[in-house]
Amino acid sequence: MSDVLRFIDDNLGRFRSELYDFLRIPSISAKAEHDGDTRAAAEWFSARAEEAGLEATIHDTPGHPIVVAEWRDAGPEAPTVLIYGHYDVQPPEPLELWTSPPFEPTERDGRIYARGSADDKGQLYMHVKALEAHFATGSTLPINVVVLAEGEEEVGSPNLVPFVEEHAELLSCDVVLISDTGMYAEGLPSLLFSLRGLAYFEIHVHGAVSDLHSGEYGGAVTNPGNAISQIIASLHDAEGRVAIPGFYDEVVDWDVETRRQIAELPHSDEAFARELGVAALTGEDGYSTLERLWIRPTCDVCGILCGYTGEGAKTVLPNHAMAKISFRLVPDQNPDHVRALLEAHVEAIKPNGVTVEVRELHGGRPWKASLLGPIFEAAADALEEAFGTKPVPMGGGGSIPIVVEFEERLDATALLVGFSLPGCNLHAPDEWLPIDNYEKGIGALAMLYEKLGTA
Ligand code: BES
Ligand code: MN
Ligand code: MN
């Protein structure tokens, strides 16, 4: 075993307890009342990066700070790897569904339970520890490293593209390495070949000047509740396709080889449905479950607000209704184009007597990788050495909108190597990360840095 791996092995207990300090900070980017905590998480991370041997700077933005930590001793001829992750987390509610409190990290059944354990503080911190292992043992790391940790990923990274534009030289790199996704299954490491894009909107329907008595006025005016239901019902056809005209125009067929690899992955629809507690799996006709999740676009209602929802009956016609609608996108769809299509569709089908407004929440383009060439080979080798199994290719149903922006603006290759698992409860109560993945993952990353030196 190399000195680096021995150092990791000898320090695993400390690596866990440090992570728990990070996880105790409620850095909820969506809530202004936690702005102080979010900054505290940036400061904590910056200080730990310095202790590990990097040179860290906290950059203020109009929102939450961005931490950049550098180590450039490999010299100008060596490749540079930009490691990206986020120190912000999703709100923990509903609190009563957590077995242990979200910001009191707790070990149970070989898992670290806490908000942010998997998404993404745990995975981000693995990189700091893998780097520390190199610096502490005097290993000659063959790559320059820039770690970028942002605090707004969970709210759509509104300040990151401007930051990348302004600091293109500081962030200039050959590879962007990200651990903010998962492995296909326990013990089965994975390389990600795609992420879906996102286009997220609020649709508002406005009716009369105020709420109305539903007996006195019902039947004579359009009820915004009925209208938004009509709009929502028009978004899909009977084959499970999105029924907005033009929605599939920019969708390109996925390559046959990747579809073959997807079909080869161990998967059971029955087990998947059982795990989720649903009687059946549904979706776009003609595609398997994994294809529906990874390589096909979707449209989903994420929330509806309308009318009287309190106790008992209130006979009322609401004068306003709102629905939150998200689209997951695949190459070559574009959130701006989807917005235009949605607006045109809603205008065309909306009933008379109400006005409809589409507001954009956030968006990002999809990302696709070839998984070919020395960078991905380096990752495959490092994962195989750490986990004892060759990694499988997998897609990502979720979105990390900055990935394409990094690739295009920095002219670099994105490499996504994640360590959470399906069922880790990202964004949900009882989020967890396997301790085994935290520990083996640190070793995998340490080896990966070495291999990227010659990739
Ligand atoms: N880490 C996730 C993205 C993810 C999770 C990708 C699992 C693939 C598999 C990220 O933190 C996230 O939650 N992204 C948001 C989008 C963002 C703009 C709020 C998402 O996918 O909903
Ligand atoms: Mn994340
Ligand atoms: Mn997330």
Short mmCIF file of C-alpha atoms and ligand atoms in Angstrom, two decimals:
data_model
loop_
_atom_site.label_atom_id
_atom_site.label_comp_id
_atom_site.label_asym_id
_atom_site.label_seq_id
_atom_site.Cartn_x
_atom_site.Cartn_y
_atom_site.Cartn_z
CA MET A 1 0.00 0.00 0.00
CA SER A 2 1.30 3.46 -0.84
CA ASP A 3 2.05 6.06 1.84
CA VAL A 4 -0.91 8.10 0.65
CA LEU A 5 -3.36 5.23 1.08
CA ARG A 6 -1.84 4.30 4.45
CA PHE A 7 -2.24 7.90 5.62
CA ILE A 8 -5.91 7.81 4.61
CA ASP A 9 -6.41 4.51 6.41
CA ASP A 10 -4.77 5.84 9.56
CA ASN A 11 -6.87 9.01 9.62
CA LEU A 12 -10.34 7.78 8.71
CA GLY A 13 -11.79 8.47 12.17
CA ARG A 14 -10.64 12.07 12.09
CA PHE A 15 -11.86 12.48 8.49
CA ARG A 16 -15.33 11.46 9.68
CA SER A 17 -15.43 13.68 12.75
CA GLU A 18 -14.29 16.68 10.70
CA LEU A 19 -17.05 16.05 8.20
CA TYR A 20 -19.54 15.98 11.07
CA ASP A 21 -18.48 19.51 12.05
CA PHE A 22 -19.17 20.61 8.45
CA LEU A 23 -22.56 18.86 8.48
CA ARG A 24 -23.58 20.58 11.73
CA ILE A 25 -23.61 23.97 9.97
CA PRO A 26 -27.15 24.52 8.56
CA SER A 27 -26.01 26.15 5.30
CA ILE A 28 -29.47 26.30 3.73
CA SER A 29 -28.96 28.58 0.74
CA ALA A 30 -32.67 29.06 0.03
CA LYS A 31 -33.43 30.67 3.39
CA ALA A 32 -32.28 34.21 4.18
CA GLU A 33 -32.45 33.46 7.91
CA HIS A 34 -29.54 31.03 7.34
CA ASP A 35 -27.31 33.46 5.42
CA GLY A 36 -24.96 33.62 8.43
CA ASP A 37 -24.74 29.82 8.58
CA THR A 38 -24.09 29.62 4.87
CA ARG A 39 -21.21 32.06 5.20
CA ALA A 40 -19.96 30.12 8.25
CA ALA A 41 -19.87 26.95 6.11
CA ALA A 42 -17.80 28.79 3.47
CA GLU A 43 -15.38 29.98 6.17
CA TRP A 44 -15.17 26.54 7.74
CA PHE A 45 -14.44 24.96 4.35
CA SER A 46 -11.87 27.57 3.46
CA ALA A 47 -10.03 27.06 6.78
CA ARG A 48 -9.98 23.25 6.33
CA ALA A 49 -8.67 23.63 2.76
CA GLU A 50 -5.85 25.85 4.11
CA GLU A 51 -5.04 23.30 6.82
CA ALA A 52 -4.89 20.58 4.19
CA GLY A 53 -2.24 22.57 2.30
CA LEU A 54 -4.15 24.65 -0.26
CA GLU A 55 -4.27 28.40 -0.55
CA ALA A 56 -7.88 29.45 -0.07
CA THR A 57 -9.75 32.68 -0.86
CA ILE A 58 -13.36 33.53 -0.08
CA HIS A 59 -14.93 35.53 -2.91
CA ASP A 60 -18.03 37.52 -2.07
CA THR A 61 -20.85 37.53 -4.61
CA PRO A 62 -24.25 39.28 -4.60
CA GLY A 63 -25.44 36.00 -3.00
CA HIS A 64 -23.49 33.40 -1.04
CA PRO A 65 -19.69 33.32 -1.17
CA ILE A 66 -17.56 31.19 -3.49
CA VAL A 67 -14.46 29.53 -2.04
CA VAL A 68 -11.49 28.95 -4.34
CA ALA A 69 -8.56 26.92 -2.98
CA GLU A 70 -5.41 26.41 -5.05
CA TRP A 71 -2.32 24.23 -5.13
CA ARG A 72 -0.10 24.84 -8.14
CA ASP A 73 3.24 23.33 -7.18
CA ALA A 74 3.08 20.82 -10.03
CA GLY A 75 4.19 23.64 -12.31
CA PRO A 76 2.97 25.25 -15.53
CA GLU A 77 3.61 22.17 -17.67
CA ALA A 78 1.42 19.90 -15.54
CA PRO A 79 -2.34 19.53 -16.15
CA THR A 80 -4.72 21.48 -13.96
CA VAL A 81 -7.80 19.90 -12.42
CA LEU A 82 -10.70 22.05 -11.24
CA ILE A 83 -12.63 20.30 -8.47
CA TYR A 84 -16.17 21.65 -8.16
CA GLY A 85 -18.72 21.03 -5.42
CA HIS A 86 -21.25 22.84 -3.26
CA TYR A 87 -21.37 23.54 0.46
CA ASP A 88 -25.00 24.65 0.51
CA VAL A 89 -27.85 22.24 1.26
CA GLN A 90 -31.57 21.92 0.66
CA PRO A 91 -34.04 22.87 3.42
CA PRO A 92 -34.52 19.89 5.77
CA GLU A 93 -38.33 20.05 6.13
CA PRO A 94 -40.45 18.13 7.04
CA LEU A 95 -38.44 17.86 10.26
CA GLU A 96 -40.76 15.36 11.95
CA LEU A 97 -39.84 12.71 9.37
CA TRP A 98 -36.16 12.67 10.31
CA THR A 99 -35.10 9.77 12.56
CA SER A 100 -32.24 11.90 13.94
CA PRO A 101 -32.09 15.69 13.52
CA PRO A 102 -30.84 16.85 10.08
CA PHE A 103 -27.92 18.89 11.43
CA GLU A 104 -26.81 16.39 14.08
CA PRO A 105 -24.84 13.86 12.01
CA THR A 106 -25.54 10.37 13.28
CA GLU A 107 -24.03 7.01 12.34
CA ARG A 108 -26.49 4.14 11.95
CA ASP A 109 -26.12 0.89 10.00
CA GLY A 110 -22.89 1.97 8.34
CA ARG A 111 -24.41 5.22 7.14
CA ILE A 112 -23.86 8.88 7.93
CA TYR A 113 -27.28 10.48 8.37
CA ALA A 114 -27.43 14.28 7.96
CA ARG A 115 -28.62 16.90 5.50
CA GLY A 116 -25.72 17.38 3.08
CA SER A 117 -23.99 14.07 3.86
CA ALA A 118 -24.46 12.93 0.25
CA ASP A 119 -25.48 16.22 -1.43
CA ASP A 120 -22.85 17.52 -1.37
CA LYS A 121 -20.75 18.36 1.70
CA GLY A 122 -19.64 14.76 2.27
CA GLN A 123 -18.52 14.29 -1.32
CA LEU A 124 -16.89 17.71 -1.51
CA TYR A 125 -14.95 17.10 1.69
CA MET A 126 -13.65 13.75 0.38
CA HIS A 127 -11.58 15.75 -2.11
CA VAL A 128 -10.03 17.91 0.62
CA LYS A 129 -9.03 14.79 2.54
CA ALA A 130 -7.65 13.04 -0.56
CA LEU A 131 -5.54 16.13 -1.28
CA GLU A 132 -4.41 16.34 2.35
CA ALA A 133 -3.21 12.74 2.12
CA HIS A 134 -0.91 13.70 -0.77
CA PHE A 135 0.42 16.88 0.83
CA ALA A 136 0.90 15.32 4.29
CA THR A 137 2.94 12.40 2.94
CA GLY A 138 5.08 14.57 0.68
CA SER A 139 3.89 12.76 -2.43
CA THR A 140 4.63 14.66 -5.62
CA LEU A 141 1.19 15.27 -6.97
CA PRO A 142 1.50 15.53 -10.79
CA ILE A 143 -1.44 17.92 -11.23
CA ASN A 144 -2.26 21.47 -10.23
CA VAL A 145 -5.47 21.68 -8.29
CA VAL A 146 -8.13 24.39 -7.98
CA VAL A 147 -11.06 23.60 -5.69
CA LEU A 148 -14.19 25.69 -6.27
CA ALA A 149 -16.93 25.35 -3.64
CA GLU A 150 -20.08 27.35 -4.17
CA GLY A 151 -22.98 28.06 -1.82
CA GLU A 152 -25.83 28.48 -4.30
CA GLU A 153 -26.03 25.21 -6.24
CA GLU A 154 -29.34 24.28 -4.62
CA VAL A 155 -30.89 27.59 -5.70
CA GLY A 156 -29.74 27.43 -9.33
CA SER A 157 -26.20 28.92 -9.08
CA PRO A 158 -27.33 32.48 -10.02
CA ASN A 159 -23.89 34.01 -9.44
CA LEU A 160 -21.61 31.28 -10.72
CA VAL A 161 -21.59 31.94 -14.48
CA PRO A 162 -20.66 35.61 -13.95
CA PHE A 163 -17.93 34.45 -11.54
CA VAL A 164 -16.55 31.98 -14.09
CA GLU A 165 -16.58 34.69 -16.75
CA GLU A 166 -14.73 37.15 -14.53
CA HIS A 167 -12.20 34.60 -13.27
CA ALA A 168 -11.58 32.56 -16.42
CA GLU A 169 -7.82 32.69 -15.90
CA LEU A 170 -7.95 31.65 -12.23
CA LEU A 171 -10.22 28.73 -13.16
CA SER A 172 -8.44 27.77 -16.36
CA CYS A 173 -8.04 23.97 -16.36
CA ASP A 174 -7.91 20.77 -18.39
CA VAL A 175 -10.37 18.68 -16.40
CA VAL A 176 -13.37 19.63 -14.23
CA LEU A 177 -13.80 16.91 -11.61
CA ILE A 178 -17.13 16.72 -9.76
CA SER A 179 -18.40 14.39 -7.03
CA ASP A 180 -22.06 15.35 -6.66
CA THR A 181 -23.81 12.30 -8.09
CA GLY A 182 -24.05 8.63 -7.19
CA MET A 183 -22.91 5.09 -7.90
CA TYR A 184 -25.30 2.76 -9.72
CA ALA A 185 -25.57 0.37 -6.77
CA GLU A 186 -23.82 -0.58 -3.57
CA GLY A 187 -20.31 -1.79 -4.31
CA LEU A 188 -20.66 -0.84 -7.99
CA PRO A 189 -18.73 2.36 -8.80
CA SER A 190 -19.85 4.36 -11.80
CA LEU A 191 -18.86 6.92 -14.39
CA LEU A 192 -21.55 9.39 -15.36
CA PHE A 193 -22.24 9.88 -19.07
CA SER A 194 -25.00 12.48 -18.78
CA LEU A 195 -26.99 14.92 -16.70
CA ARG A 196 -30.38 16.22 -17.66
CA GLY A 197 -30.98 19.92 -18.04
CA LEU A 198 -33.71 21.80 -16.26
CA ALA A 199 -36.36 24.36 -17.12
CA TYR A 200 -38.45 25.31 -14.12
CA PHE A 201 -41.47 27.65 -14.19
CA GLU A 202 -44.40 28.96 -12.24
CA ILE A 203 -47.66 29.25 -14.14
CA HIS A 204 -50.05 31.81 -12.65
CA VAL A 205 -53.71 31.99 -13.62
CA HIS A 206 -55.63 35.11 -12.63
CA GLY A 207 -59.41 35.48 -12.72
CA ALA A 208 -61.86 37.89 -11.07
CA VAL A 209 -60.91 40.86 -8.87
CA SER A 210 -61.43 38.74 -5.75
CA ASP A 211 -62.51 35.28 -4.60
CA LEU A 212 -66.22 34.73 -5.29
CA HIS A 213 -69.10 32.80 -3.71
CA SER A 214 -69.13 29.56 -5.71
CA GLY A 215 -72.92 29.40 -5.75
CA GLU A 216 -73.56 33.01 -6.58
CA TYR A 217 -70.99 33.10 -9.42
CA GLY A 218 -70.04 29.47 -10.20
CA GLY A 219 -70.90 28.55 -13.78
CA ALA A 220 -70.73 32.08 -15.14
CA VAL A 221 -66.99 32.80 -14.88
CA THR A 222 -63.86 30.76 -15.51
CA ASN A 223 -62.48 29.38 -12.25
CA PRO A 224 -58.66 29.72 -12.23
CA GLY A 225 -58.56 26.36 -10.41
CA ASN A 226 -60.39 24.69 -13.26
CA ALA A 227 -58.25 26.56 -15.80
CA ILE A 228 -54.93 25.50 -14.28
CA SER A 229 -56.17 21.90 -14.13
CA GLN A 230 -57.03 22.10 -17.82
CA ILE A 231 -53.56 23.50 -18.57
CA ILE A 232 -51.83 20.81 -16.51
CA ALA A 233 -53.91 18.06 -18.13
CA SER A 234 -52.84 19.32 -21.56
CA LEU A 235 -49.14 18.82 -20.85
CA HIS A 236 -49.08 15.05 -21.57
CA ASP A 237 -50.66 12.77 -24.13
CA ALA A 238 -51.95 9.23 -23.63
CA GLU A 239 -48.55 7.74 -24.61
CA GLY A 240 -46.80 9.54 -21.76
CA ARG A 241 -45.19 12.08 -24.08
CA VAL A 242 -45.05 15.79 -23.41
CA ALA A 243 -47.83 17.27 -25.56
CA ILE A 244 -46.45 20.78 -26.00
CA PRO A 245 -46.06 21.32 -29.76
CA GLY A 246 -42.39 21.39 -30.75
CA PHE A 247 -41.14 19.98 -27.42
CA TYR A 248 -39.27 17.08 -29.06
CA ASP A 249 -37.96 19.02 -32.06
CA GLU A 250 -34.50 19.46 -30.54
CA VAL A 251 -34.28 16.06 -28.83
CA VAL A 252 -31.54 14.04 -30.53
CA ASP A 253 -31.63 10.25 -30.57
CA TRP A 254 -29.20 8.78 -28.06
CA ASP A 255 -26.36 6.70 -29.50
CA VAL A 256 -27.10 3.01 -29.87
CA GLU A 257 -23.99 1.91 -27.95
CA THR A 258 -25.00 3.81 -24.80
CA ARG A 259 -28.55 2.44 -25.02
CA ARG A 260 -27.06 -1.06 -25.23
CA GLN A 261 -24.94 -0.37 -22.13
CA ILE A 262 -28.01 0.89 -20.27
CA ALA A 263 -29.90 -2.27 -21.17
CA GLU A 264 -27.05 -4.38 -19.75
CA LEU A 265 -27.19 -2.82 -16.29
CA PRO A 266 -28.73 -4.99 -13.59
CA HIS A 267 -32.23 -3.59 -13.08
CA SER A 268 -35.64 -4.92 -12.07
CA ASP A 269 -38.77 -2.85 -12.61
CA GLU A 270 -40.55 -4.93 -9.98
CA ALA A 271 -37.93 -4.36 -7.31
CA PHE A 272 -37.73 -0.67 -8.22
CA ALA A 273 -41.52 -0.24 -7.91
CA ARG A 274 -41.55 -2.12 -4.62
CA GLU A 275 -38.76 0.06 -3.23
CA LEU A 276 -40.72 3.19 -4.14
CA GLY A 277 -44.01 1.81 -2.84
CA VAL A 278 -45.85 2.26 -6.14
CA ALA A 279 -48.16 -0.23 -7.86
CA ALA A 280 -46.79 0.42 -11.35
CA LEU A 281 -44.09 2.31 -13.21
CA THR A 282 -45.32 4.69 -15.89
CA GLY A 283 -43.72 6.98 -18.42
CA GLU A 284 -43.05 7.56 -22.08
CA ASP A 285 -44.04 4.59 -24.23
CA GLY A 286 -41.18 2.81 -25.99
CA TYR A 287 -38.47 3.45 -23.38
CA SER A 288 -37.20 1.44 -20.42
CA THR A 289 -37.27 2.85 -16.90
CA LEU A 290 -33.57 3.74 -16.92
CA GLU A 291 -33.96 5.40 -20.32
CA ARG A 292 -36.95 7.38 -19.04
CA LEU A 293 -34.86 8.51 -16.09
CA TRP A 294 -31.65 9.38 -17.91
CA ILE A 295 -32.01 10.01 -21.62
CA ARG A 296 -35.60 11.21 -22.12
CA PRO A 297 -37.09 14.59 -21.21
CA THR A 298 -39.92 15.02 -18.72
CA CYS A 299 -42.55 17.47 -17.51
CA ASP A 300 -43.66 17.36 -13.87
CA VAL A 301 -45.92 19.30 -11.56
CA CYS A 302 -43.84 20.04 -8.45
CA GLY A 303 -46.53 22.00 -6.61
CA ILE A 304 -50.00 23.49 -6.95
CA LEU A 305 -51.45 26.39 -4.98
CA CYS A 306 -55.11 27.22 -5.30
CA GLY A 307 -58.27 27.95 -3.38
CA TYR A 308 -59.37 26.79 0.03
CA THR A 309 -57.29 23.96 1.49
CA GLY A 310 -58.07 24.39 5.19
CA GLU A 311 -60.34 22.31 7.40
CA GLY A 312 -63.86 21.54 6.24
CA ALA A 313 -65.75 22.99 3.29
CA LYS A 314 -65.65 26.54 2.01
CA THR A 315 -67.71 27.18 -1.09
CA VAL A 316 -65.49 29.56 -2.99
CA LEU A 317 -64.19 30.30 -6.47
CA PRO A 318 -60.53 31.22 -6.05
CA ASN A 319 -59.38 34.16 -8.16
CA HIS A 320 -55.80 32.87 -8.50
CA ALA A 321 -54.09 29.55 -9.08
CA MET A 322 -50.42 28.68 -9.40
CA ALA A 323 -48.51 25.57 -10.42
CA LYS A 324 -44.79 24.89 -10.32
CA ILE A 325 -43.81 22.94 -13.42
CA SER A 326 -40.36 21.51 -14.06
CA PHE A 327 -38.99 20.06 -17.26
CA ARG A 328 -35.92 17.81 -17.30
CA LEU A 329 -34.14 18.27 -20.61
CA VAL A 330 -31.87 16.17 -22.81
CA PRO A 331 -29.52 17.13 -25.65
CA ASP A 332 -30.04 19.43 -27.59
CA GLN A 333 -32.97 20.99 -25.73
CA ASN A 334 -32.55 24.47 -24.35
CA PRO A 335 -34.44 26.03 -21.40
CA ASP A 336 -35.08 29.33 -23.23
CA HIS A 337 -36.65 27.51 -26.14
CA VAL A 338 -38.78 25.37 -23.82
CA ARG A 339 -40.03 28.55 -22.16
CA ALA A 340 -41.12 29.99 -25.51
CA LEU A 341 -42.89 26.73 -26.41
CA LEU A 342 -44.65 26.55 -23.05
CA GLU A 343 -45.83 30.17 -23.25
CA ALA A 344 -47.20 29.68 -26.75
CA HIS A 345 -48.93 26.44 -25.75
CA VAL A 346 -50.52 27.91 -22.63
CA GLU A 347 -51.78 30.96 -24.54
CA ALA A 348 -53.24 28.72 -27.25
CA ILE A 349 -55.18 26.40 -24.95
CA LYS A 350 -56.14 28.59 -21.99
CA PRO A 351 -59.87 29.11 -21.53
CA ASN A 352 -61.37 32.55 -22.05
CA GLY A 353 -61.87 34.81 -19.06
CA VAL A 354 -58.53 34.30 -17.28
CA THR A 355 -55.02 35.60 -17.83
CA VAL A 356 -52.03 33.31 -17.68
CA GLU A 357 -48.47 34.26 -16.86
CA VAL A 358 -45.37 32.06 -17.07
CA ARG A 359 -42.52 32.99 -14.70
CA GLU A 360 -39.09 31.40 -14.98
CA LEU A 361 -37.52 30.03 -11.78
CA HIS A 362 -34.30 28.57 -13.12
CA GLY A 363 -32.84 26.58 -15.91
CA GLY A 364 -29.78 24.79 -17.20
CA ARG A 365 -28.74 22.89 -20.28
CA PRO A 366 -28.22 19.11 -20.39
CA TRP A 367 -24.75 17.56 -20.47
CA LYS A 368 -23.45 14.46 -22.24
CA ALA A 369 -20.01 12.81 -22.19
CA SER A 370 -18.35 10.23 -24.41
CA LEU A 371 -16.56 8.37 -21.56
CA LEU A 372 -13.77 7.72 -24.08
CA GLY A 373 -10.09 8.63 -23.76
CA PRO A 374 -7.38 8.76 -21.11
CA ILE A 375 -9.26 10.95 -18.59
CA PHE A 376 -12.12 8.49 -18.26
CA GLU A 377 -9.68 5.55 -18.33
CA ALA A 378 -7.84 7.12 -15.40
CA ALA A 379 -11.11 7.39 -13.48
CA ALA A 380 -12.11 3.82 -14.33
CA ASP A 381 -8.75 2.49 -13.10
CA ALA A 382 -8.83 4.49 -9.85
CA LEU A 383 -12.40 3.37 -9.08
CA GLU A 384 -11.58 -0.25 -9.85
CA GLU A 385 -8.54 -0.18 -7.56
CA ALA A 386 -10.51 1.38 -4.70
CA PHE A 387 -13.73 -0.65 -4.99
CA GLY A 388 -12.40 -3.88 -6.50
CA THR A 389 -14.88 -3.71 -9.40
CA LYS A 390 -14.82 -2.03 -12.80
CA PRO A 391 -17.13 1.00 -12.86
CA VAL A 392 -20.30 0.85 -14.93
CA PRO A 393 -21.48 3.72 -17.12
CA MET A 394 -24.65 5.42 -15.93
CA GLY A 395 -26.73 8.49 -16.66
CA GLY A 396 -27.88 11.14 -14.23
CA GLY A 397 -31.52 12.09 -14.04
CA GLY A 398 -30.79 15.21 -12.00
CA SER A 399 -29.16 18.45 -13.07
CA ILE A 400 -25.95 20.34 -12.36
CA PRO A 401 -26.40 23.27 -14.75
CA ILE A 402 -22.85 24.61 -14.38
CA VAL A 403 -21.26 21.49 -15.92
CA VAL A 404 -21.84 22.48 -19.57
CA GLU A 405 -20.89 26.06 -18.78
CA PHE A 406 -17.55 24.91 -17.34
CA GLU A 407 -16.85 22.73 -20.37
CA GLU A 408 -17.61 25.46 -22.87
CA ARG A 409 -16.20 28.49 -21.06
CA LEU A 410 -13.03 26.80 -19.78
CA ASP A 411 -12.58 24.48 -22.75
CA ALA A 412 -12.17 21.53 -20.38
CA THR A 413 -13.48 17.97 -20.03
CA ALA A 414 -15.97 17.32 -17.23
CA LEU A 415 -15.47 14.12 -15.25
CA LEU A 416 -18.26 13.14 -12.86
CA VAL A 417 -17.41 10.56 -10.24
CA GLY A 418 -20.01 10.29 -7.48
CA PHE A 419 -20.33 8.25 -4.31
CA SER A 420 -23.91 8.49 -3.08
CA LEU A 421 -26.34 5.62 -3.71
CA PRO A 422 -29.89 5.31 -5.03
CA GLY A 423 -32.07 5.66 -1.95
CA CYS A 424 -29.71 8.08 -0.17
CA ASN A 425 -32.67 10.47 0.24
CA LEU A 426 -31.16 13.51 -1.46
CA HIS A 427 -33.36 16.55 -0.71
CA ALA A 428 -35.57 14.33 1.51
CA PRO A 429 -35.74 13.39 5.20
CA ASP A 430 -33.04 10.97 6.47
CA GLU A 431 -30.42 11.81 3.83
CA TRP A 432 -27.42 9.53 4.22
CA LEU A 433 -24.03 8.60 2.76
CA PRO A 434 -22.49 5.12 3.17
CA ILE A 435 -19.44 5.34 5.45
CA ASP A 436 -17.79 2.76 3.21
CA ASN A 437 -18.15 5.01 0.15
CA TYR A 438 -16.86 8.03 2.06
CA GLU A 439 -13.75 6.11 3.01
CA LYS A 440 -13.09 4.14 -0.18
CA GLY A 441 -13.99 7.22 -2.20
CA ILE A 442 -11.22 9.26 -0.58
CA GLY A 443 -8.74 6.58 -1.64
CA ALA A 444 -10.21 6.46 -5.15
CA LEU A 445 -9.87 10.24 -5.53
CA ALA A 446 -6.31 10.23 -4.21
CA MET A 447 -5.37 7.64 -6.85
CA LEU A 448 -7.33 9.47 -9.53
CA TYR A 449 -5.31 12.67 -9.01
CA GLU A 450 -2.13 10.71 -9.62
CA LYS A 451 -3.47 9.09 -12.77
CA LEU A 452 -4.75 12.39 -14.16
CA GLY A 453 -1.14 13.58 -14.18
CA THR A 454 -0.44 11.35 -17.16
CA ALA A 455 -3.92 11.29 -18.72
N1 BES B 1 -26.40 16.82 -6.79
C1 BES B 1 -27.65 17.20 -7.33
C2 BES B 1 -27.83 16.77 -8.77
C3 BES B 1 -27.91 15.28 -9.03
C4 BES B 1 -28.37 14.38 -8.09
C5 BES B 1 -27.55 14.82 -10.26
C6 BES B 1 -28.43 13.05 -8.39
C7 BES B 1 -27.63 13.48 -10.56
C8 BES B 1 -28.06 12.59 -9.62
C9 BES B 1 -27.80 18.72 -7.24
O1 BES B 1 -27.42 19.22 -5.98
C10 BES B 1 -29.24 19.10 -7.43
O2 BES B 1 -30.03 18.79 -6.57
N2 BES B 1 -29.59 19.78 -8.54
C11 BES B 1 -30.92 20.29 -8.74
C12 BES B 1 -30.90 21.40 -9.74
C13 BES B 1 -30.57 22.75 -9.19
C14 BES B 1 -30.60 23.77 -10.30
C15 BES B 1 -31.49 23.16 -8.06
C16 BES B 1 -31.82 19.24 -9.33
O3 BES B 1 -31.38 18.34 -10.05
O4 BES B 1 -33.03 19.35 -9.06
MN MN B 2 -25.63 18.40 -5.35
MN MN B 3 -29.10 18.86 -4.59
#
